Amino acid sequence: MEETEEEKKDEADYKRLHSFPLIRHSDMPEEMRVETMELCVMACEKHATNNESAAKMIKETMDKKFGSSWHVVIGEGFGFEITHEVKNLLYMFFGGSLAVCVWKCS
């Protein structure tokens, strides 16, 4: 069965809607938040089938750029309760249902 023009348009709209990061919560300064968000998107796209590798890439980059003790969780359908340093938390969604949480604690 061939897709209609309307179905193709709906699919394209859905992909466009879910191809950008959606910040759920962040207390990072603007510059750090933008850099972290771009890093998360790049890592999730590069390691689309391996969340562990994406998390490792984000953590190692954040440790080098902003000092050590960064933690990263990537996945679908998880809950969390964390303690973090003030101005060092980013919780976002990417690709529809993939959640990324990045935080620093000493």
Coordinates of N, CA, C and O in Angstrom, one line a residue:
M1 N 0.8 -1.2 0.0 CA 0.0 0.0 0.0 C 0.9 1.2 0.0 O 1.8 1.4 0.8
E2 N 0.6 2.2 -0.9 CA 1.4 3.4 -1.0 C 1.0 4.5 -0.1 O -0.2 4.6 0.1
E3 N 1.9 5.2 0.5 CA 1.6 6.3 1.4 C 1.0 7.4 0.6 O 1.4 7.8 -0.5
T4 N 0.0 8.1 1.2 CA -0.6 9.2 0.6 C 0.3 10.4 1.0 O 1.2 10.4 1.8
E5 N 0.1 11.5 0.3 CA 0.8 12.8 0.5 C 0.6 13.2 2.0 O 1.5 13.7 2.6
E6 N -0.6 13.1 2.4 CA -1.0 13.5 3.8 C -0.2 12.7 4.8 O 0.3 13.2 5.8
E7 N -0.1 11.4 4.6 CA 0.7 10.5 5.6 C 2.2 10.9 5.5 O 2.8 10.9 6.6
K8 N 2.7 11.2 4.4 CA 4.1 11.6 4.3 C 4.4 12.9 5.0 O 5.4 13.0 5.7
K9 N 3.4 13.8 4.8 CA 3.5 15.1 5.5 C 3.5 14.9 7.0 O 4.3 15.5 7.8
D10 N 2.6 14.1 7.5 CA 2.4 13.8 8.9 C 3.7 13.2 9.5 O 4.2 13.6 10.6
E11 N 4.3 12.3 8.8 CA 5.5 11.6 9.2 C 6.7 12.6 9.3 O 7.5 12.7 10.2
A12 N 6.8 13.5 8.2 CA 7.8 14.5 8.2 C 7.6 15.5 9.4 O 8.6 15.9 10.0
D13 N 6.4 15.9 9.6 CA 6.1 16.8 10.8 C 6.5 16.2 12.1 O 7.1 16.8 13.0
Y14 N 6.2 14.9 12.3 CA 6.5 14.2 13.5 C 8.1 14.1 13.7 O 8.6 14.4 14.8
K15 N 8.8 13.8 12.6 CA 10.2 13.7 12.7 C 10.8 15.1 13.0 O 11.8 15.2 13.8
R16 N 10.3 16.1 12.4 CA 10.8 17.5 12.7 C 10.5 17.9 14.1 O 11.3 18.5 14.8
L17 N 9.3 17.5 14.6 CA 8.9 17.9 15.9 C 9.8 17.3 17.0 O 10.2 17.9 18.0
H18 N 10.2 16.0 16.7 CA 11.0 15.3 17.7 C 12.5 15.2 17.5 O 13.2 14.5 18.1
S19 N 13.0 16.0 16.5 CA 14.4 16.0 16.2 C 15.2 17.1 16.9 O 16.4 17.3 16.7
F20 N 14.5 17.9 17.8 CA 15.2 18.9 18.5 C 15.1 18.6 20.0 O 14.1 17.9 20.4
P21 N 16.0 19.1 20.8 CA 16.0 18.8 22.3 C 14.9 19.6 22.9 O 14.6 20.8 22.6
L22 N 14.2 19.0 23.9 CA 13.2 19.7 24.7 C 13.7 19.7 26.2 O 13.8 18.7 26.8
I23 N 14.0 20.9 26.7 CA 14.5 21.0 28.0 C 13.4 20.8 29.0 O 12.4 21.6 28.9
R24 N 13.5 19.9 29.9 CA 12.5 19.7 30.9 C 12.8 20.5 32.1 O 11.9 21.1 32.7
H25 N 14.1 20.6 32.5 CA 14.5 21.4 33.7 C 16.0 21.6 33.5 O 16.8 20.7 33.1
S26 N 16.5 22.8 33.9 CA 17.9 23.1 33.9 C 18.1 24.3 34.8 O 17.3 25.3 34.8
D27 N 19.2 24.3 35.6 CA 19.6 25.4 36.3 C 21.0 25.9 35.9 O 21.6 26.7 36.6
M28 N 21.5 25.4 34.8 CA 22.8 25.7 34.3 C 22.8 27.1 33.7 O 21.7 27.6 33.2
P29 N 23.9 27.8 33.7 CA 24.0 29.1 33.0 C 23.8 28.9 31.5 O 24.0 27.8 31.0
E30 N 23.3 29.9 30.9 CA 22.9 29.8 29.4 C 23.9 29.2 28.6 O 23.7 28.2 27.8
E31 N 25.2 29.6 28.6 CA 26.2 29.1 27.8 C 26.5 27.7 28.0 O 26.7 26.9 27.1
M32 N 26.6 27.3 29.3 CA 26.8 25.9 29.6 C 25.7 25.0 29.2 O 25.9 23.9 28.7
R33 N 24.4 25.5 29.4 CA 23.2 24.7 29.0 C 23.2 24.5 27.4 O 23.0 23.4 27.0
V34 N 23.6 25.5 26.7 CA 23.6 25.3 25.2 C 24.7 24.3 24.8 O 24.4 23.4 24.0
E35 N 25.8 24.4 25.4 CA 26.9 23.5 25.0 C 26.6 22.1 25.4 O 26.8 21.1 24.6
T36 N 26.0 21.9 26.6 CA 25.6 20.6 27.1 C 24.5 20.0 26.2 O 24.6 18.8 25.9
M37 N 23.5 20.8 25.9 CA 22.4 20.3 25.0 C 23.0 19.9 23.7 O 22.6 18.8 23.2
E38 N 23.8 20.7 23.1 CA 24.4 20.3 21.8 C 25.2 19.0 21.9 O 25.2 18.2 21.0
L39 N 26.0 18.9 23.0 CA 26.8 17.7 23.2 C 25.8 16.4 23.3 O 26.1 15.4 22.7
C40 N 24.7 16.6 24.1 CA 23.8 15.5 24.3 C 23.2 15.1 22.9 O 23.1 13.9 22.6
V41 N 22.8 16.0 22.1 CA 22.2 15.7 20.8 C 23.2 15.0 19.9 O 22.9 14.0 19.3
M42 N 24.4 15.5 19.9 CA 25.5 14.9 19.1 C 25.7 13.5 19.5 O 25.8 12.5 18.7
A43 N 25.8 13.2 20.8 CA 26.1 11.9 21.4 C 25.0 10.9 21.1 O 25.2 9.8 20.7
C44 N 23.7 11.4 21.3 CA 22.6 10.5 21.0 C 22.4 10.2 19.6 O 22.0 9.1 19.2
E45 N 22.8 11.1 18.7 CA 22.7 10.8 17.3 C 23.8 9.9 16.8 O 23.6 9.0 16.0
K46 N 25.0 10.1 17.4 CA 26.2 9.3 17.0 C 26.0 7.9 17.5 O 26.4 6.9 16.8
H47 N 25.5 7.7 18.7 CA 25.3 6.4 19.3 C 23.8 6.1 19.5 O 23.4 5.8 20.6
A48 N 23.1 6.2 18.4 CA 21.6 6.0 18.4 C 21.2 4.7 18.9 O 20.1 4.6 19.5
T49 N 22.0 3.7 18.8 CA 21.6 2.3 19.2 C 22.3 1.9 20.5 O 22.1 0.8 21.0
N50 N 23.1 2.8 21.1 CA 23.8 2.4 22.3 C 23.9 3.6 23.3 O 24.8 4.4 23.3
N51 N 22.9 3.6 24.2 CA 22.8 4.7 25.2 C 24.0 4.7 26.1 O 24.4 5.8 26.6
E52 N 24.6 3.6 26.4 CA 25.8 3.5 27.3 C 26.9 4.3 26.7 O 27.6 5.0 27.4
S53 N 27.2 4.1 25.4 CA 28.2 4.8 24.7 C 28.0 6.3 24.6 O 28.9 7.1 24.8
A54 N 26.7 6.6 24.4 CA 26.4 8.1 24.4 C 26.6 8.7 25.7 O 27.2 9.8 25.8
A55 N 26.2 8.0 26.8 CA 26.4 8.5 28.2 C 27.9 8.7 28.5 O 28.3 9.7 29.1
K56 N 28.7 7.7 28.1 CA 30.1 7.8 28.3 C 30.7 9.0 27.6 O 31.5 9.7 28.2
M57 N 30.3 9.2 26.3 CA 30.8 10.3 25.6 C 30.5 11.6 26.2 O 31.3 12.5 26.3
I58 N 29.3 11.8 26.7 CA 28.8 13.0 27.3 C 29.6 13.2 28.6 O 30.1 14.3 28.9
K59 N 29.7 12.2 29.5 CA 30.4 12.3 30.7 C 31.9 12.7 30.6 O 32.4 13.6 31.2
E60 N 32.5 12.0 29.7 CA 34.0 12.3 29.4 C 34.2 13.7 28.9 O 35.1 14.4 29.4
T61 N 33.3 14.2 28.0 CA 33.4 15.5 27.5 C 33.2 16.5 28.6 O 33.9 17.5 28.7
M62 N 32.1 16.3 29.4 CA 31.8 17.3 30.5 C 32.9 17.3 31.5 O 33.2 18.4 32.0
D63 N 33.5 16.2 31.9 CA 34.6 16.1 32.8 C 35.8 16.9 32.3 O 36.4 17.7 33.1
K64 N 36.1 16.8 31.1 CA 37.2 17.6 30.5 C 36.9 19.1 30.4 O 37.8 19.9 30.7
K65 N 35.7 19.4 30.0 CA 35.4 20.8 29.8 C 35.0 21.6 31.1 O 35.4 22.7 31.2
F66 N 34.3 20.9 32.0 CA 33.8 21.6 33.2 C 34.3 21.0 34.5 O 33.7 21.3 35.5
G67 N 35.3 20.2 34.5 CA 35.8 19.6 35.7 C 35.1 18.3 36.0 O 34.1 18.0 35.4
S68 N 35.7 17.5 36.9 CA 35.2 16.1 37.1 C 33.9 16.0 37.9 O 33.5 17.0 38.4
S69 N 33.5 14.8 38.1 CA 32.3 14.4 38.9 C 31.0 14.7 38.2 O 29.9 14.9 38.8
W70 N 30.9 14.6 36.9 CA 29.7 14.6 36.1 C 29.1 13.2 36.0 O 29.8 12.2 35.9
H71 N 27.8 13.2 36.0 CA 27.0 11.9 35.9 C 26.0 12.1 34.8 O 25.4 13.1 34.6
V72 N 25.8 11.0 34.1 CA 24.8 11.0 32.9 C 24.0 9.8 32.9 O 24.4 8.7 33.1
V73 N 22.7 10.0 32.7 CA 21.7 8.9 32.6 C 21.0 9.1 31.3 O 20.5 10.2 31.1
I74 N 20.9 8.1 30.4 CA 20.1 8.2 29.2 C 19.2 7.0 29.0 O 19.7 5.9 29.3
G75 N 18.0 7.2 28.7 CA 17.1 6.1 28.5 C 15.6 6.5 28.4 O 15.3 7.7 28.3
E76 N 14.8 5.5 28.4 CA 13.3 5.7 28.3 C 12.7 5.2 29.6 O 13.1 4.1 30.1
G77 N 11.7 5.9 30.1 CA 10.9 5.3 31.2 C 11.7 5.1 32.5 O 11.7 4.0 33.1
F78 N 12.4 6.1 33.0 CA 13.1 5.9 34.3 C 12.7 7.1 35.2 O 12.4 8.2 34.8
G79 N 12.8 6.9 36.5 CA 12.6 7.9 37.5 C 13.9 8.1 38.2 O 14.8 7.3 38.2
F80 N 14.1 9.3 38.8 CA 15.3 9.6 39.5 C 15.1 10.6 40.6 O 14.2 11.4 40.6
E81 N 15.9 10.5 41.6 CA 16.0 11.5 42.6 C 17.5 11.7 42.9 O 18.1 10.7 43.3
I82 N 18.0 12.9 42.7 CA 19.4 13.1 42.8 C 19.8 14.3 43.7 O 18.9 15.2 43.9
T83 N 21.0 14.4 44.1 CA 21.5 15.6 44.8 C 22.6 16.1 43.8 O 23.4 15.3 43.3
H84 N 22.6 17.4 43.5 CA 23.5 17.9 42.6 C 24.0 19.3 43.0 O 23.4 19.9 43.9
E85 N 25.1 19.7 42.4 CA 25.6 21.1 42.7 C 24.6 22.1 42.0 O 24.2 21.8 40.9
V86 N 24.4 23.2 42.7 CA 23.6 24.2 42.1 C 24.2 24.7 40.8 O 25.4 24.8 40.6
K87 N 23.3 25.0 39.8 CA 23.7 25.5 38.5 C 24.5 24.4 37.7 O 25.3 24.7 36.8
N88 N 24.2 23.1 38.0 CA 24.9 22.0 37.3 C 24.0 20.9 36.9 O 24.4 19.7 37.1
L89 N 22.8 21.2 36.5 CA 21.8 20.1 36.2 C 21.1 20.4 34.8 O 20.7 21.6 34.6
L90 N 21.0 19.4 34.0 CA 20.2 19.5 32.8 C 19.4 18.2 32.6 O 20.0 17.1 32.7
Y91 N 18.1 18.4 32.4 CA 17.2 17.2 32.2 C 16.5 17.6 30.9 O 15.7 18.6 30.9
M92 N 16.6 16.7 29.9 CA 16.0 17.0 28.6 C 15.5 15.8 27.9 O 15.8 14.7 28.4
F93 N 14.7 16.0 26.9 CA 14.2 14.9 26.1 C 14.7 15.1 24.7 O 14.9 16.2 24.2
F94 N 15.0 14.0 24.0 CA 15.4 14.1 22.6 C 14.9 12.9 21.8 O 14.7 11.8 22.3
G95 N 14.5 13.2 20.6 CA 13.9 12.1 19.7 C 12.6 11.6 20.2 O 12.3 10.4 20.0
G96 N 11.8 12.3 20.9 CA 10.5 11.9 21.3 C 10.5 11.4 22.7 O 10.0 12.0 23.6
S97 N 11.1 10.2 23.0 CA 10.9 9.6 24.3 C 12.2 9.3 25.0 O 12.3 8.7 26.1
L98 N 13.4 9.7 24.4 CA 14.7 9.5 25.0 C 15.0 10.6 26.0 O 15.0 11.8 25.6
A99 N 15.2 10.3 27.2 CA 15.5 11.3 28.3 C 17.0 11.3 28.5 O 17.6 10.2 28.5
V100 N 17.5 12.4 28.8 CA 18.9 12.6 29.1 C 19.0 13.5 30.4 O 18.4 14.6 30.4
C101 N 19.7 13.0 31.4 CA 19.9 13.7 32.6 C 21.4 13.8 32.9 O 22.1 12.8 32.9
V102 N 21.9 15.1 33.0 CA 23.3 15.3 33.2 C 23.4 16.2 34.5 O 22.7 17.2 34.6
W103 N 24.2 15.8 35.4 CA 24.4 16.6 36.6 C 25.8 16.4 37.2 O 26.5 15.4 36.9
K104 N 26.1 17.3 38.0 CA 27.4 17.3 38.7 C 27.3 17.3 40.2 O 26.4 18.0 40.7
C105 N 28.0 16.5 40.9 CA 28.0 16.5 42.3 C 29.5 16.1 42.8 O 30.2 15.4 42.1
S106 N 29.9 16.7 43.9 CA 31.2 16.5 44.4 C 31.2 15.5 45.4 O 30.3 15.3 46.2

